[in-house]
Structures are given as structure tokens and as C-alpha cells.
Short mmCIF file of N, CA and C in Angstrom, two decimals:
data_model
loop_
_atom_site.label_atom_id
_atom_site.label_comp_id
_atom_site.label_asym_id
_atom_site.label_seq_id
_atom_site.Cartn_x
_atom_site.Cartn_y
_atom_site.Cartn_z
N UNK A 63 -4.28 -2.69 -32.29
CA UNK A 63 -3.59 -3.82 -30.95
C UNK A 63 -2.57 -3.65 -32.96
N UNK A 64 -2.91 -4.63 -33.01
CA UNK A 64 -2.11 -4.91 -34.52
C UNK A 64 -0.66 -3.56 -34.89
N UNK A 65 -1.77 -2.43 -34.83
CA UNK A 65 -0.62 -1.18 -35.59
C UNK A 65 0.56 -1.31 -34.63
N UNK A 66 0.36 -0.89 -33.20
CA UNK A 66 1.07 -0.92 -32.42
C UNK A 66 1.91 -2.37 -32.37
N UNK A 67 1.59 -3.73 -32.23
CA UNK A 67 2.36 -4.64 -32.37
C UNK A 67 4.08 -4.44 -32.67
N UNK A 68 4.71 -4.69 -31.82
CA UNK A 68 6.15 -4.51 -32.39
C UNK A 68 7.13 -3.03 -33.12
N UNK A 69 6.10 -2.22 -32.95
CA UNK A 69 6.63 -1.04 -33.37
C UNK A 69 6.70 -0.08 -32.34
N UNK A 70 6.30 0.15 -31.30
CA UNK A 70 6.02 1.14 -30.39
C UNK A 70 5.94 -0.09 -29.15
N UNK A 71 6.70 1.19 -28.09
CA UNK A 71 6.88 0.64 -26.70
C UNK A 71 5.60 0.67 -25.17
N UNK A 72 5.53 0.19 -24.87
CA UNK A 72 4.41 -0.28 -23.60
C UNK A 72 5.39 -0.24 -22.14
N UNK A 73 4.65 0.85 -21.01
CA UNK A 73 5.24 1.01 -19.64
C UNK A 73 3.72 0.57 -18.92
N UNK A 74 4.10 -0.45 -18.54
CA UNK A 74 3.38 -0.92 -17.16
C UNK A 74 3.26 -0.75 -15.72
N UNK A 75 2.87 0.12 -15.16
CA UNK A 75 3.62 -0.21 -13.47
C UNK A 75 2.53 -0.81 -12.93
N UNK A 76 2.92 -1.47 -12.16
CA UNK A 76 1.75 -1.84 -11.51
C UNK A 76 2.49 -2.78 -9.60
N UNK A 77 1.69 -2.35 -7.92
CA UNK A 77 2.46 -2.74 -7.35
C UNK A 77 1.74 -4.52 -7.22
N UNK A 78 1.17 -5.18 -8.02
CA UNK A 78 0.46 -7.16 -7.92
C UNK A 78 1.14 -7.65 -8.67
N UNK A 79 2.21 -8.21 -8.12
CA UNK A 79 2.71 -9.95 -9.33
C UNK A 79 1.32 -10.24 -9.49
N UNK A 80 2.13 -11.28 -10.76
CA UNK A 80 1.59 -11.70 -12.15
C UNK A 80 0.56 -12.88 -11.14
N UNK A 81 1.00 -13.65 -9.63
CA UNK A 81 0.53 -14.16 -9.83
C UNK A 81 -1.50 -14.05 -9.01
N UNK A 82 -1.63 -12.60 -8.52
CA UNK A 82 -2.20 -11.78 -8.67
C UNK A 82 -3.13 -11.16 -9.76
N UNK A 83 -2.96 -11.29 -10.76
CA UNK A 83 -3.85 -10.84 -12.17
C UNK A 83 -5.06 -11.28 -11.79
N UNK A 84 -4.47 -12.69 -11.73
CA UNK A 84 -6.31 -13.58 -12.27
C UNK A 84 -6.76 -13.09 -11.42
N UNK A 85 -7.36 -13.07 -10.10
CA UNK A 85 -7.74 -11.79 -8.89
C UNK A 85 -8.65 -10.36 -9.08
N UNK A 86 -7.70 -9.59 -10.07
CA UNK A 86 -7.54 -8.86 -10.57
C UNK A 86 -9.17 -8.49 -11.20
N UNK A 87 -8.62 -9.10 -12.13
CA UNK A 87 -9.33 -9.15 -14.22
C UNK A 87 -10.20 -10.38 -13.52
N UNK A 88 -10.14 -10.61 -12.78
CA UNK A 88 -11.71 -11.29 -12.61
C UNK A 88 -11.26 -13.02 -13.27
N UNK A 89 -10.27 -13.69 -14.03
CA UNK A 89 -10.47 -14.76 -14.85
C UNK A 89 -9.16 -14.59 -14.42
N UNK A 90 -8.57 -16.38 -13.86
CA UNK A 90 -6.88 -16.97 -14.41
C UNK A 90 -6.56 -16.95 -16.00
N UNK A 91 -7.70 -16.94 -16.64
CA UNK A 91 -7.89 -17.71 -17.98
C UNK A 91 -7.34 -16.10 -18.81
N UNK A 92 -7.77 -15.38 -18.59
CA UNK A 92 -8.19 -14.08 -18.90
C UNK A 92 -7.09 -13.76 -18.07
N UNK A 93 -6.14 -14.02 -17.98
CA UNK A 93 -5.04 -13.07 -17.05
C UNK A 93 -4.45 -14.05 -18.00
N UNK A 94 -4.15 -14.96 -18.00
CA UNK A 94 -2.58 -15.85 -18.42
C UNK A 94 -2.61 -15.29 -19.80
N UNK A 95 -3.95 -14.65 -20.88
CA UNK A 95 -4.09 -13.83 -22.16
C UNK A 95 -3.56 -13.55 -21.79
N UNK A 96 -3.93 -11.86 -21.49
CA UNK A 96 -3.67 -10.62 -20.91
C UNK A 96 -1.81 -10.77 -20.99
N UNK A 97 -1.05 -11.04 -20.25
CA UNK A 97 0.46 -11.80 -20.11
C UNK A 97 1.11 -12.34 -20.45
N UNK A 98 0.50 -13.52 -21.25
CA UNK A 98 0.81 -13.80 -22.38
C UNK A 98 1.44 -12.84 -23.74
N UNK A 99 -0.13 -11.82 -23.63
CA UNK A 99 0.62 -11.10 -24.87
C UNK A 99 1.70 -9.99 -24.58
N UNK A 100 1.19 -9.47 -23.17
CA UNK A 100 2.51 -8.01 -22.38
C UNK A 100 3.74 -8.72 -22.49
N UNK A 101 3.61 -9.79 -22.14
CA UNK A 101 5.34 -10.52 -21.67
C UNK A 101 6.50 -11.36 -23.05
N UNK A 102 5.37 -11.24 -24.50
CA UNK A 102 6.18 -11.55 -25.52
C UNK A 102 7.10 -10.36 -26.20
N UNK A 103 8.12 -10.44 -26.08
CA UNK A 103 9.40 -9.61 -26.41
C UNK A 103 9.32 -8.60 -25.50
N UNK A 104 9.49 -9.05 -24.34
CA UNK A 104 9.35 -7.71 -23.33
C UNK A 104 10.28 -7.74 -21.76
N UNK A 105 10.72 -6.89 -21.15
CA UNK A 105 11.38 -6.58 -20.42
C UNK A 105 10.54 -6.84 -18.72
N UNK A 106 10.59 -7.32 -18.05
CA UNK A 106 10.64 -7.20 -17.08
C UNK A 106 11.37 -6.87 -15.49
N UNK A 107 11.15 -5.22 -15.34
CA UNK A 107 12.03 -4.68 -14.32
C UNK A 107 11.43 -4.94 -13.23
N UNK A 108 11.29 -5.51 -11.97
CA UNK A 108 10.99 -5.73 -10.66
C UNK A 108 12.18 -4.37 -9.30
N UNK A 109 11.53 -3.99 -9.04
CA UNK A 109 11.78 -3.12 -8.45
C UNK A 109 11.27 -3.41 -6.68
N UNK A 110 12.26 -3.78 -5.69
CA UNK A 110 12.30 -3.90 -4.49
C UNK A 110 12.37 -2.58 -3.68
N UNK A 111 12.10 -2.02 -2.73
CA UNK A 111 12.27 -1.19 -1.93
C UNK A 111 11.15 0.22 -1.45
N UNK A 112 11.12 1.30 -0.56
CA UNK A 112 10.75 1.92 0.17
C UNK A 112 9.51 2.89 -1.43
N UNK A 113 8.61 2.64 -1.40
CA UNK A 113 8.12 3.77 -2.20
C UNK A 113 9.19 5.54 -1.71
N UNK A 114 9.32 6.20 -3.28
CA UNK A 114 9.80 7.76 -3.00
C UNK A 114 8.58 8.29 -2.49
N UNK A 115 7.13 7.64 -3.14
CA UNK A 115 5.73 8.86 -2.72
C UNK A 115 5.58 8.54 -1.45
N UNK A 116 5.98 7.23 -0.78
CA UNK A 116 4.98 6.63 0.78
C UNK A 116 6.25 7.80 1.58
N UNK A 117 7.55 8.30 1.02
CA UNK A 117 8.24 8.19 1.83
C UNK A 117 7.93 9.80 1.89
N UNK A 118 7.58 10.51 0.87
CA UNK A 118 7.42 12.71 0.84
C UNK A 118 6.53 12.53 1.20
N UNK A 119 5.40 11.04 1.99
CA UNK A 119 3.80 11.77 2.38
C UNK A 119 4.54 11.47 3.80
N UNK A 120 5.24 10.30 4.25
CA UNK A 120 5.22 10.11 5.50
C UNK A 120 6.43 11.38 5.90
N UNK A 121 6.99 11.82 5.50
CA UNK A 121 7.80 13.29 6.19
C UNK A 121 7.04 13.87 5.86
N UNK A 122 5.99 14.45 5.12
CA UNK A 122 4.62 15.03 5.13
C UNK A 122 4.20 15.52 6.54
N UNK A 123 3.90 14.20 6.71
CA UNK A 123 2.43 13.97 8.02
C UNK A 123 3.81 14.13 9.31
N UNK A 124 5.18 13.83 9.20
CA UNK A 124 5.48 13.53 10.26
C UNK A 124 5.64 15.33 10.72
N UNK A 125 6.03 16.08 9.15
CA UNK A 125 6.38 17.70 9.91
C UNK A 125 4.70 17.78 10.79
N UNK A 126 3.45 17.79 9.73
CA UNK A 126 2.43 18.33 10.17
C UNK A 126 1.79 18.00 12.09
N UNK A 127 2.52 17.07 12.39
CA UNK A 127 2.47 16.77 13.86
C UNK A 127 3.41 16.99 14.61
N UNK A 128 4.57 17.64 13.58
CA UNK A 128 5.41 18.60 14.97
C UNK A 128 5.53 20.27 14.78
N UNK A 129 4.16 20.82 14.28
CA UNK A 129 3.76 21.86 14.44
C UNK A 129 2.92 22.06 14.95
#
């Protein structure tokens, strides 16, 4: 990990808010440690709105029911 530190980009995507990471990882302490390291020198981009993949799937399913 130290070879990557501040040398390379890492992109992580999730639909879970940081407040739920403790449940996902099984420990709030572990989640805090992971988030502390991930968020150091990072940029968080929060995207709101409908999912394009879900939109495409809905269109596909609607087309199937029309046939």
C-alpha cells in the first residue's frame, strides 16, 4: 500500500453513504480507519439522480412487455 500512497489514483464507487460503512464492514472502528485513509487527500464526488443502467433496464423491460 505504501508504494501507491500519494503516487497513483484510486477510484471507488458505491451507492452506500459513509454512515453505513460500519454495517457493511462489520465494525464502525474498521470503517472509520478505512475511511480515514481513503479520504485523506481525496475528492468525494456525490452524484444524485437516476441510474443510467437502471433507466436502460427499465426501457428494455418495457419493450419486452409491449411485444
